Amino acid sequence: MEKEIIALQLAHILGEEFTPEDLKQKLEQPKHSSHGDIAFPCFFLARHFRKNPQNIAEDVSAQLNHPIFADTEALHGYVNIFLDQSFMTDHILRRATHIDYGRHRFGNGERVVLDLSAPNIAKPFSMGHLRSTIIGNSLGLLAEYCGYKPVKINYIGDYGTQFGHLLAAYERWGDKDTLQENPLKMLSDIYVRFHEEAKQNPSLTEAGRDWFKRLEEGEEEAAALWSRFRELSLEEFDKIYKQLDITFDLTRGEAYYSDKMGETIAILEEKGLLEQSEGALVVRLDEYDLPPCLIVKSNGTTTYATRDLTAAIDRYRAYHFAESLYVVGNEQTLHFEQIRKVLEKAGFLWASSMKHISFGMMLQDGKKMSTRKGRTILLEDVLEEARERAGGNADIGTGAVIFHDLKHQRQNDVEFSLDDMLTFEGNTGPYLQYTYARAVSLTEKADFDFRTDLKDGSAWELVKQLHLFPDETKRAFIQKDPSVIARYLLKLSKHFNQYYAHTKILQTDQMNQRLTLVQAVITVLKKGLHLLGMKTVEKM
């Protein structure tokens, strides 16, 4: 509200060359409260008006006038605007105690498809797969909160050359009884062994290629073994998703497209895009300074790219999405750029709506986790230890794991550390949940009437933080980065705890108003934690 008012007044003062929309984007939040609540920099106006920025600021400050302004000042080329705290507090508390506070409608009910999690069958669910899972889940929750209809797809890795390697490994070292008792451990162990021994024995790699070709051709033994591996893997994955409280609208593996890729190849051929290259079929992307996209290998087998192209076409036919988000690590950036460009060359106009939501790696001692090299930490083990360290409370333990990841800017790598996750001090999930429980305990100590006419200057910084929540939910979705919400919640909690430490909330004639403020904090914290995929805890 206040930014729109300021932008309209600025446009009137500065002239028709400047639109309210552009001027609104120029408004800043001062670093120090002594410089007001909103600042307007005048430096970019100096050339236009051929005046010193400070003189422009003085002219603008003298003309700004509205009941919500308590004062304005010109300082060092900025117009600093001080809002009427009583008016704004009443306005903000009325909104912030509403259950839908921070919700937007700009999605207009359009669909956003999210490709997330996507673990590989026959491998344990490691910490390395956590990032895609919880970043994607949070983006789905944010999409819904911004008015879209999210469609979360778990695109299981159940096809490709690596499964030929696994089948070859099982032929040599597999055991039916062990497979039934602990499927993912056994399959992971023989997969690691295969790659270790293949370094000295190249015939193993060739055997793996043969097994994958048998699988692609539907040979009975290969298909039966693969189906068993898949069934047991999905059962184990579901246990993890239940602990994380994450569901999907569709779980579909790459193998689903094994009999549908022929149409994709035919489309590319019809468009004249396929070229021979050393016995393989590729789509050249020279005009984009990208390497060729491999569609069919020289031995006749298809590729990861062929399946992704087919899946993209299938998803648009099914959902007519406004956006299709691939929540996959940074290392796949080239792959998704190739996929998008191939689809664009083939004439699919919606290809521009496909976006790679890349993220940094989960590191262990500074190194990437790797199942193939036997260097990984199992998410199941981490969740169990987190629960134990949290006194048996699974919500606190799981929330700690989720928040430790999501507080990092999406593109950054994350160093795994249980100790850092579970401390109750600092930038952690338990700190936020403790803050929420503390706020709830205050409202339970006294009956109170909702009163928004709070006259308390010491609450102003906390009120301003509450006021930012709608902007932050929008920004988090637009930037496709849940860390925006995580960092916001930390700031909100810090301001609340400072207010709590220095204010008598219950012993005052302003008790109703102050508890209304506390209730607003509870509402925003609960919604913010939900948008990160975390549960709240009433008592700690």
Coordinates of C-alpha atoms in Angstrom, one line a residue:
M1 CA 0.0 0.0 0.0
E2 CA 2.5 2.6 1.2
K3 CA 4.9 2.0 -1.7
E4 CA 2.1 2.4 -4.2
I5 CA 1.1 5.7 -2.6
I6 CA 4.7 6.9 -2.6
A7 CA 5.3 5.9 -6.2
L8 CA 2.1 7.7 -7.4
Q9 CA 3.2 10.9 -5.6
L10 CA 6.7 10.7 -7.0
A11 CA 5.3 10.2 -10.5
H12 CA 3.2 13.3 -10.1
I13 CA 6.1 15.3 -8.7
L14 CA 8.7 14.2 -11.3
G15 CA 6.6 14.2 -14.4
E16 CA 5.1 11.9 -17.0
E17 CA 8.5 10.6 -18.1
F18 CA 8.6 8.5 -14.9
T19 CA 5.9 5.8 -14.3
P20 CA 4.8 4.7 -10.9
E21 CA 5.8 1.1 -11.7
D22 CA 9.4 2.1 -12.4
L23 CA 9.6 4.5 -9.4
K24 CA 8.3 1.8 -7.1
Q25 CA 11.2 -0.4 -8.1
K26 CA 13.6 2.3 -7.0
L27 CA 12.3 2.5 -3.4
E28 CA 14.7 1.0 -0.8
Q29 CA 14.6 -0.1 2.8
P30 CA 17.2 2.0 4.8
K31 CA 19.8 0.0 6.6
H32 CA 19.3 2.1 9.7
S33 CA 15.9 3.0 11.2
S34 CA 17.2 6.5 11.9
H35 CA 17.0 7.1 8.2
G36 CA 13.3 6.4 8.0
D37 CA 11.2 3.4 6.9
I38 CA 11.5 3.9 3.1
A39 CA 14.1 5.7 1.1
F40 CA 14.1 7.1 -2.5
P41 CA 17.5 7.6 -4.1
C42 CA 17.7 10.6 -6.4
F43 CA 21.1 10.0 -8.0
F44 CA 19.6 8.6 -11.2
L45 CA 17.6 11.9 -11.7
A46 CA 20.7 14.1 -11.7
R47 CA 21.3 14.0 -15.4
H48 CA 17.6 14.4 -16.3
F49 CA 17.1 17.5 -14.2
R50 CA 20.7 18.7 -14.4
K51 CA 20.7 19.2 -10.6
N52 CA 22.6 17.9 -7.6
P53 CA 20.9 14.8 -6.2
Q54 CA 20.7 16.5 -2.8
N55 CA 18.8 19.4 -4.2
I56 CA 16.4 17.1 -6.1
A57 CA 15.8 15.2 -2.8
E58 CA 15.0 18.5 -1.0
D59 CA 12.5 19.5 -3.7
V60 CA 10.8 16.0 -3.6
S61 CA 10.8 15.9 0.2
A62 CA 9.0 19.2 0.4
Q63 CA 6.2 18.1 -2.0
L64 CA 5.5 14.6 -0.5
N65 CA 2.4 14.8 1.6
H66 CA 0.0 12.0 2.8
P67 CA -1.6 11.0 6.1
I68 CA 0.5 7.9 6.3
F69 CA 3.7 10.0 6.3
A70 CA 4.8 11.1 9.7
D71 CA 7.8 13.0 8.3
T72 CA 10.2 13.2 5.3
E73 CA 13.7 14.4 5.0
A74 CA 16.4 15.0 2.4
L75 CA 19.7 13.5 3.3
H76 CA 22.8 12.7 1.1
G77 CA 20.8 12.5 -2.1
Y78 CA 18.0 10.3 -0.5
V79 CA 14.5 11.2 0.4
N80 CA 13.9 9.4 3.7
I81 CA 10.3 8.7 4.5
F82 CA 9.0 8.1 8.0
L83 CA 5.7 6.3 8.2
D84 CA 2.9 7.0 10.7
Q85 CA 3.6 4.1 13.1
S86 CA 0.1 4.0 14.7
F87 CA -1.7 4.0 11.4
M88 CA 0.6 1.5 9.8
T89 CA 0.6 -0.8 12.8
D90 CA -3.1 -1.0 12.9
H91 CA -3.2 -1.7 9.1
I92 CA -0.5 -4.4 9.3
L93 CA -1.9 -6.2 12.3
R94 CA -5.3 -6.4 10.7
R95 CA -3.8 -8.2 7.7
A96 CA -1.1 -10.2 9.4
T97 CA -3.4 -12.1 11.7
H98 CA -5.4 -13.4 8.7
I99 CA -4.8 -17.0 7.8
D100 CA -4.2 -16.1 4.1
Y101 CA -1.7 -13.3 4.8
G102 CA 1.0 -13.2 2.2
R103 CA -1.0 -15.2 -0.4
H104 CA -1.1 -14.0 -4.0
R105 CA -3.3 -14.6 -7.0
F106 CA -1.0 -13.7 -9.9
G107 CA -0.7 -17.4 -10.9
N108 CA -4.3 -17.2 -12.1
G109 CA -4.8 -20.9 -11.7
E110 CA -2.2 -21.8 -14.3
R111 CA -0.3 -25.0 -13.9
V112 CA 3.4 -25.2 -12.9
V113 CA 5.0 -28.6 -13.4
L114 CA 7.9 -29.4 -11.0
D115 CA 10.3 -32.2 -11.7
L116 CA 11.9 -33.0 -8.3
S117 CA 13.6 -35.6 -6.1
A118 CA 14.1 -38.2 -8.9
P119 CA 16.2 -40.7 -7.0
N120 CA 17.7 -43.6 -8.9
I121 CA 16.3 -47.0 -8.2
A122 CA 18.6 -49.6 -6.7
K123 CA 20.5 -46.9 -4.8
P124 CA 19.9 -45.8 -1.2
F125 CA 18.2 -42.4 -0.8
S126 CA 21.3 -40.3 0.1
M127 CA 21.7 -36.7 1.4
G128 CA 22.7 -35.9 -2.2
H129 CA 19.1 -36.3 -3.2
L130 CA 17.7 -34.3 -0.4
R131 CA 18.3 -30.9 -2.1
S132 CA 16.1 -31.6 -5.1
T133 CA 13.4 -33.1 -3.0
I134 CA 12.9 -30.3 -0.5
I135 CA 13.7 -27.4 -2.7
G136 CA 11.2 -28.7 -5.2
N137 CA 8.6 -29.4 -2.6
S138 CA 9.0 -25.8 -1.2
L139 CA 8.7 -24.3 -4.7
G140 CA 5.5 -26.3 -5.2
L141 CA 4.1 -24.9 -1.9
L142 CA 5.1 -21.4 -2.9
A143 CA 3.6 -21.8 -6.4
E144 CA 0.2 -22.8 -4.8
Y145 CA 0.5 -19.8 -2.4
C146 CA 1.0 -17.5 -5.4
G147 CA -2.1 -18.7 -7.2
Y148 CA -0.8 -21.5 -9.4
K149 CA -1.7 -25.1 -9.5
P150 CA 1.5 -27.1 -8.9
V151 CA 2.0 -30.5 -10.4
K152 CA 4.8 -32.3 -8.6
I153 CA 6.4 -35.1 -10.6
N154 CA 8.9 -37.6 -9.1
Y155 CA 10.8 -38.6 -12.3
I156 CA 12.4 -41.8 -11.0
G157 CA 15.8 -42.8 -12.5
D158 CA 15.0 -46.3 -13.6
Y159 CA 16.5 -46.5 -17.0
G160 CA 19.8 -46.1 -18.7
T161 CA 23.2 -47.6 -19.2
Q162 CA 23.9 -47.7 -15.4
F163 CA 21.1 -50.3 -15.0
G164 CA 22.9 -52.5 -17.5
H165 CA 25.9 -52.2 -15.2
L166 CA 23.7 -53.2 -12.2
L167 CA 22.2 -56.2 -14.0
A168 CA 25.7 -57.4 -14.9
A169 CA 26.8 -56.9 -11.3
Y170 CA 23.8 -58.8 -10.0
E171 CA 24.5 -61.7 -12.4
R172 CA 28.0 -62.0 -10.8
W173 CA 27.5 -61.2 -7.1
G174 CA 23.7 -60.9 -6.4
D175 CA 21.8 -63.0 -3.8
K176 CA 18.0 -63.3 -3.7
D177 CA 17.7 -63.6 0.0
T178 CA 19.9 -60.6 0.7
L179 CA 18.0 -58.6 -1.9
Q180 CA 14.8 -59.2 -0.1
E181 CA 16.2 -58.4 3.4
N182 CA 18.0 -55.2 2.5
P183 CA 17.6 -54.4 -1.2
L184 CA 19.1 -51.0 -1.5
K185 CA 22.2 -51.8 0.5
M186 CA 22.9 -54.9 -1.4
L187 CA 22.3 -53.3 -4.8
S188 CA 24.4 -50.3 -3.8
D189 CA 27.3 -52.5 -2.7
I190 CA 27.4 -54.6 -5.9
Y191 CA 27.1 -51.4 -8.0
V192 CA 30.2 -49.9 -6.2
R193 CA 32.0 -53.2 -6.6
F194 CA 31.2 -53.3 -10.3
H195 CA 32.8 -49.9 -11.0
E196 CA 35.8 -50.7 -8.9
E197 CA 36.5 -54.0 -10.7
A198 CA 35.7 -52.5 -14.1
K199 CA 38.7 -50.2 -13.8
Q200 CA 40.9 -53.4 -14.1
N201 CA 38.5 -55.4 -16.2
P202 CA 37.0 -53.6 -19.2
S203 CA 35.0 -56.6 -20.1
L204 CA 32.7 -55.8 -17.2
T205 CA 31.7 -52.5 -18.9
E206 CA 31.0 -54.3 -22.1
A207 CA 28.8 -56.8 -20.2
G208 CA 26.9 -53.9 -18.7
R209 CA 26.2 -52.5 -22.2
D210 CA 25.0 -55.9 -23.3
W211 CA 22.6 -56.2 -20.3
F212 CA 21.2 -52.7 -21.0
K213 CA 20.6 -53.6 -24.7
R214 CA 18.8 -56.7 -23.5
L215 CA 16.7 -54.6 -21.2
E216 CA 15.8 -52.1 -24.0
E217 CA 14.8 -55.0 -26.3
G218 CA 12.5 -56.3 -23.5
E219 CA 14.3 -59.6 -22.9
E220 CA 12.4 -61.5 -20.2
E221 CA 15.2 -62.1 -17.7
A222 CA 16.5 -58.6 -17.8
A223 CA 13.0 -57.1 -17.6
A224 CA 12.0 -59.3 -14.6
L225 CA 15.1 -58.4 -12.6
W226 CA 14.8 -54.7 -13.4
S227 CA 11.1 -54.7 -12.3
R228 CA 12.0 -56.3 -9.0
F229 CA 14.8 -53.8 -8.3
R230 CA 12.3 -51.0 -9.1
E231 CA 9.5 -52.3 -6.9
L232 CA 11.8 -52.8 -3.9
S233 CA 13.4 -49.4 -4.4
L234 CA 10.0 -47.5 -4.5
E235 CA 9.0 -49.2 -1.3
E236 CA 12.1 -47.9 0.4
F237 CA 11.7 -44.4 -1.1
D238 CA 8.2 -44.1 0.2
K239 CA 9.4 -44.5 3.8
I240 CA 11.6 -41.5 3.3
Y241 CA 8.9 -39.4 1.7
K242 CA 6.6 -40.2 4.6
Q243 CA 9.1 -39.0 7.1
L244 CA 9.6 -35.8 5.1
D245 CA 5.8 -35.4 4.7
I246 CA 6.2 -35.0 1.0
T247 CA 3.7 -36.3 -1.6
F248 CA 3.7 -36.3 -5.4
D249 CA 1.0 -35.8 -8.0
L250 CA 2.7 -38.3 -10.3
T251 CA 5.5 -40.8 -9.8
R252 CA 6.9 -41.9 -13.2
G253 CA 10.2 -43.4 -14.3
E254 CA 12.2 -42.8 -17.4
A255 CA 11.3 -46.4 -18.4
Y256 CA 7.7 -45.2 -19.0
Y257 CA 9.0 -43.5 -22.1
S258 CA 10.9 -46.5 -23.5
D259 CA 8.2 -47.2 -26.1
K260 CA 7.3 -43.6 -26.7
M261 CA 10.7 -42.3 -27.9
G262 CA 10.1 -43.4 -31.4
E263 CA 7.6 -40.6 -32.0
T264 CA 10.1 -38.1 -30.7
I265 CA 12.9 -39.4 -33.0
A266 CA 10.4 -39.3 -35.9
I267 CA 9.5 -35.6 -35.1
L268 CA 13.2 -34.6 -35.1
E269 CA 13.7 -36.5 -38.3
E270 CA 10.7 -35.0 -40.0
K271 CA 12.0 -31.5 -39.0
G272 CA 15.3 -32.4 -40.6
L273 CA 17.2 -32.0 -37.4
L274 CA 18.8 -35.4 -37.1
E275 CA 22.3 -35.9 -38.4
Q276 CA 24.7 -38.9 -38.5
S277 CA 27.8 -38.6 -36.4
E278 CA 30.2 -41.5 -36.1
G279 CA 27.3 -43.9 -36.4
A280 CA 25.1 -42.0 -33.8
L281 CA 22.2 -39.6 -34.4
V282 CA 22.6 -36.1 -33.1
V283 CA 20.9 -32.7 -33.2
R284 CA 23.5 -30.0 -33.9
L285 CA 23.3 -26.8 -31.8
D286 CA 26.2 -24.9 -33.3
E287 CA 24.2 -21.7 -33.6
Y288 CA 23.8 -21.7 -29.8
D289 CA 27.5 -22.5 -29.2
L290 CA 26.4 -25.8 -27.6
P291 CA 27.7 -29.3 -28.4
P292 CA 25.5 -31.7 -30.3
C293 CA 22.7 -33.3 -28.4
L294 CA 23.0 -37.1 -28.7
I295 CA 19.7 -38.8 -29.5
V296 CA 20.6 -42.3 -30.5
K297 CA 24.0 -44.0 -29.7
S298 CA 26.0 -45.8 -32.3
N299 CA 24.8 -49.2 -30.9
G300 CA 21.2 -48.2 -31.3
T301 CA 20.3 -47.4 -27.7
T302 CA 18.6 -44.2 -26.7
T303 CA 19.9 -41.6 -24.3
Y304 CA 18.9 -39.6 -21.2
A305 CA 18.2 -36.7 -23.6
T306 CA 15.9 -38.7 -25.8
R307 CA 13.8 -39.6 -22.7
D308 CA 13.8 -36.1 -21.4
L309 CA 12.6 -34.7 -24.7
T310 CA 9.8 -37.3 -24.8
A311 CA 8.8 -36.6 -21.2
A312 CA 8.7 -32.8 -21.9
I313 CA 6.4 -33.3 -24.9
D314 CA 4.2 -35.7 -22.8
R315 CA 4.0 -33.2 -19.9
Y316 CA 2.9 -30.3 -22.1
R317 CA 0.2 -32.4 -23.7
A318 CA -1.1 -33.5 -20.3
Y319 CA -0.9 -30.2 -18.4
H320 CA -0.4 -27.3 -20.8
F321 CA 1.9 -25.7 -18.2
A322 CA 2.7 -22.1 -17.7
E323 CA 6.1 -23.1 -16.4
S324 CA 7.9 -26.4 -16.3
L325 CA 10.6 -26.4 -13.5
Y326 CA 13.4 -29.0 -13.4
V327 CA 14.8 -28.9 -9.9
V328 CA 18.2 -30.6 -10.7
G329 CA 21.8 -29.9 -9.7
N330 CA 24.1 -27.4 -11.3
E331 CA 26.0 -30.1 -13.1
Q332 CA 23.0 -30.7 -15.4
T333 CA 22.9 -27.1 -16.7
L334 CA 24.3 -28.0 -20.2
H335 CA 21.9 -30.9 -20.5
F336 CA 18.8 -28.9 -19.9
E337 CA 20.0 -26.1 -22.2
Q338 CA 20.4 -28.6 -24.9
I339 CA 16.9 -30.1 -24.3
R340 CA 15.3 -26.7 -24.4
K341 CA 17.1 -25.7 -27.6
V342 CA 16.3 -29.0 -29.4
L343 CA 12.6 -28.5 -28.6
E344 CA 12.7 -24.9 -29.8
K345 CA 14.3 -26.0 -33.1
A346 CA 11.6 -28.6 -33.4
G347 CA 9.0 -25.8 -33.3
F348 CA 7.6 -26.3 -29.7
L349 CA 6.9 -22.7 -28.7
W350 CA 6.3 -23.7 -25.1
A351 CA 10.0 -24.8 -24.7
S352 CA 10.8 -21.3 -23.5
S353 CA 8.6 -22.0 -20.4
M354 CA 11.0 -24.8 -19.3
K355 CA 13.4 -23.7 -16.6
H356 CA 16.3 -25.5 -15.0
I357 CA 16.2 -24.7 -11.3
S358 CA 19.8 -25.5 -10.5
F359 CA 21.3 -25.8 -7.1
G360 CA 24.7 -26.5 -5.5
M361 CA 26.0 -29.8 -4.2
M362 CA 25.6 -31.4 -0.8
L363 CA 29.2 -31.9 0.3
Q364 CA 30.8 -34.2 2.8
D365 CA 34.1 -33.0 4.1
G366 CA 34.2 -30.6 1.2
K367 CA 33.7 -33.4 -1.4
K368 CA 30.7 -34.3 -3.5
M369 CA 28.8 -37.4 -2.3
S370 CA 29.0 -40.3 -4.7
T371 CA 27.3 -43.7 -4.6
R372 CA 29.6 -45.0 -7.3
K373 CA 32.7 -44.2 -5.2
G374 CA 31.0 -45.5 -2.0
R375 CA 31.1 -42.0 -0.4
T376 CA 27.6 -41.1 0.7
I377 CA 25.5 -40.5 3.8
L378 CA 22.1 -42.1 3.9
L379 CA 19.2 -39.7 4.5
E380 CA 17.3 -42.4 6.5
D381 CA 20.2 -42.5 8.9
V382 CA 20.4 -38.7 9.2
L383 CA 16.7 -38.4 9.9
E384 CA 16.9 -41.0 12.6
E385 CA 19.9 -39.5 14.3
A386 CA 18.3 -36.0 14.1
R387 CA 15.1 -37.4 15.7
E388 CA 17.2 -38.9 18.6
R389 CA 19.2 -35.7 19.1
A390 CA 15.9 -33.8 19.2
G391 CA 14.7 -35.8 22.2
G392 CA 12.7 -38.2 20.1
N393 CA 10.7 -35.4 18.4
A394 CA 10.6 -36.3 14.7
D395 CA 9.1 -32.9 13.7
I396 CA 12.0 -31.0 15.3
G397 CA 14.6 -33.4 13.9
T398 CA 13.2 -33.5 10.3
G399 CA 12.7 -29.7 10.4
A400 CA 16.3 -29.2 11.4
V401 CA 17.5 -31.2 8.4
I402 CA 15.2 -29.4 6.0
F403 CA 16.0 -25.9 7.3
H404 CA 19.7 -26.5 7.3
D405 CA 19.5 -27.0 3.5
L406 CA 16.9 -24.4 2.6
K407 CA 18.6 -21.5 4.5
H408 CA 21.4 -21.6 1.9
Q409 CA 21.0 -19.7 -1.3
R410 CA 19.9 -22.3 -3.8
Q411 CA 23.0 -22.0 -6.0
N412 CA 25.5 -22.5 -3.1
D413 CA 27.0 -25.8 -2.0
V414 CA 25.9 -27.1 1.4
E415 CA 28.3 -28.8 3.8
F416 CA 26.7 -31.6 5.7
S417 CA 26.8 -31.1 9.5
L418 CA 24.4 -32.6 12.0
D419 CA 25.9 -30.5 14.8
D420 CA 25.1 -27.3 12.9
M421 CA 21.6 -28.5 12.0
L422 CA 20.5 -29.2 15.5
T423 CA 21.7 -26.4 17.7
F424 CA 18.9 -24.3 19.3
E425 CA 20.9 -21.1 18.8
G426 CA 21.7 -19.3 15.6
N427 CA 20.3 -19.8 12.1
T428 CA 18.7 -23.2 12.6
G429 CA 15.3 -25.0 12.3
P430 CA 15.1 -25.7 16.1
Y431 CA 15.6 -21.9 16.8
L432 CA 12.6 -21.1 14.6
Q433 CA 10.5 -23.8 16.1
Y434 CA 11.5 -22.7 19.6
T435 CA 10.5 -19.1 18.8
Y436 CA 7.1 -20.3 17.5
A437 CA 6.5 -22.4 20.7
R438 CA 7.5 -19.4 22.9
A439 CA 5.0 -17.2 21.1
V440 CA 2.3 -19.8 21.4
S441 CA 3.0 -20.2 25.1
L442 CA 2.4 -16.4 25.6
T443 CA -1.1 -16.5 24.0
E444 CA -2.0 -19.4 26.2
K445 CA -1.2 -17.6 29.4
A446 CA -4.1 -15.1 29.1
D447 CA -7.4 -14.6 27.4
F448 CA -7.3 -11.6 25.1
D449 CA -9.3 -9.7 22.6
F450 CA -7.9 -8.9 19.2
R451 CA -6.9 -5.2 19.3
T452 CA -4.8 -3.7 16.5
D453 CA -4.5 -0.2 17.9
L454 CA -1.1 -0.9 19.4
K455 CA 0.8 2.2 20.7
D456 CA 4.2 0.8 21.2
G457 CA 7.3 2.3 19.5
S458 CA 9.4 -0.6 20.6
A459 CA 7.3 -2.9 18.5
W460 CA 7.8 -1.0 15.3
E461 CA 10.7 -3.0 13.9
L462 CA 8.9 -6.2 14.5
V463 CA 5.7 -4.8 12.9
K464 CA 7.8 -3.8 9.8
Q465 CA 9.1 -7.3 9.5
L466 CA 5.6 -8.7 9.6
H467 CA 4.7 -6.2 6.8
L468 CA 7.4 -7.7 4.5
F469 CA 6.0 -11.2 4.4
P470 CA 3.8 -10.8 1.3
D471 CA 6.7 -9.3 -0.6
E472 CA 9.0 -12.1 0.5
T473 CA 6.6 -14.9 -0.6
K474 CA 6.3 -13.3 -4.0
R475 CA 10.1 -12.8 -4.3
A476 CA 10.8 -16.4 -3.2
F477 CA 8.6 -17.8 -6.0
I478 CA 9.8 -15.3 -8.7
Q479 CA 13.4 -16.1 -7.8
K480 CA 12.6 -19.8 -7.4
D481 CA 14.6 -19.8 -4.1
P482 CA 13.1 -20.9 -0.8
S483 CA 16.1 -19.4 1.1
V484 CA 14.3 -16.1 0.7
I485 CA 11.6 -17.4 3.1
A486 CA 14.2 -19.1 5.4
R487 CA 16.2 -15.9 5.8
Y488 CA 13.1 -13.8 6.3
L489 CA 11.9 -16.1 9.1
L490 CA 15.2 -15.8 10.9
K491 CA 15.0 -12.0 10.8
L492 CA 11.4 -12.2 12.1
S493 CA 12.3 -14.5 14.9
K494 CA 15.3 -12.3 15.9
H495 CA 13.1 -9.2 16.1
F496 CA 10.4 -11.1 18.1
N497 CA 12.9 -12.5 20.6
Q498 CA 14.4 -9.0 21.1
Y499 CA 10.9 -7.6 21.7
Y500 CA 10.0 -10.5 24.0
A501 CA 13.3 -9.9 26.0
H502 CA 12.6 -6.2 26.6
T503 CA 8.9 -5.9 26.8
K504 CA 6.3 -6.8 29.5
I505 CA 3.7 -8.3 27.2
L506 CA 1.2 -9.5 29.8
Q507 CA 1.5 -7.0 32.6
T508 CA 0.3 -3.9 30.8
D509 CA -2.8 -2.0 29.7
Q510 CA -1.7 -2.8 26.2
M511 CA -1.9 -6.6 26.8
N512 CA -4.6 -7.2 24.2
Q513 CA -2.7 -5.2 21.5
R514 CA 0.6 -6.8 22.3
L515 CA -0.8 -10.3 22.3
T516 CA -2.5 -9.5 19.0
L517 CA 1.0 -8.7 17.7
V518 CA 2.3 -12.0 19.1
Q519 CA -0.6 -13.8 17.3
A520 CA 0.5 -12.2 14.1
V521 CA 4.0 -13.5 14.6
I522 CA 2.5 -17.0 15.2
T523 CA 0.5 -16.8 12.0
V524 CA 3.4 -15.7 9.9
L525 CA 5.9 -18.1 11.4
K526 CA 3.5 -21.0 10.9
K527 CA 2.8 -20.1 7.3
G528 CA 6.5 -19.5 6.6
L529 CA 7.6 -22.8 8.0
H530 CA 4.8 -24.6 6.1
L531 CA 6.1 -23.0 2.8
L532 CA 9.5 -24.6 3.6
G533 CA 7.9 -28.0 4.2
M534 CA 8.3 -27.8 8.0
K535 CA 5.9 -28.6 10.8
T536 CA 5.4 -26.4 13.8
V537 CA 5.8 -27.6 17.4
E538 CA 3.5 -26.1 20.1
K539 CA 5.7 -27.0 23.0
M540 CA 9.5 -27.6 23.4

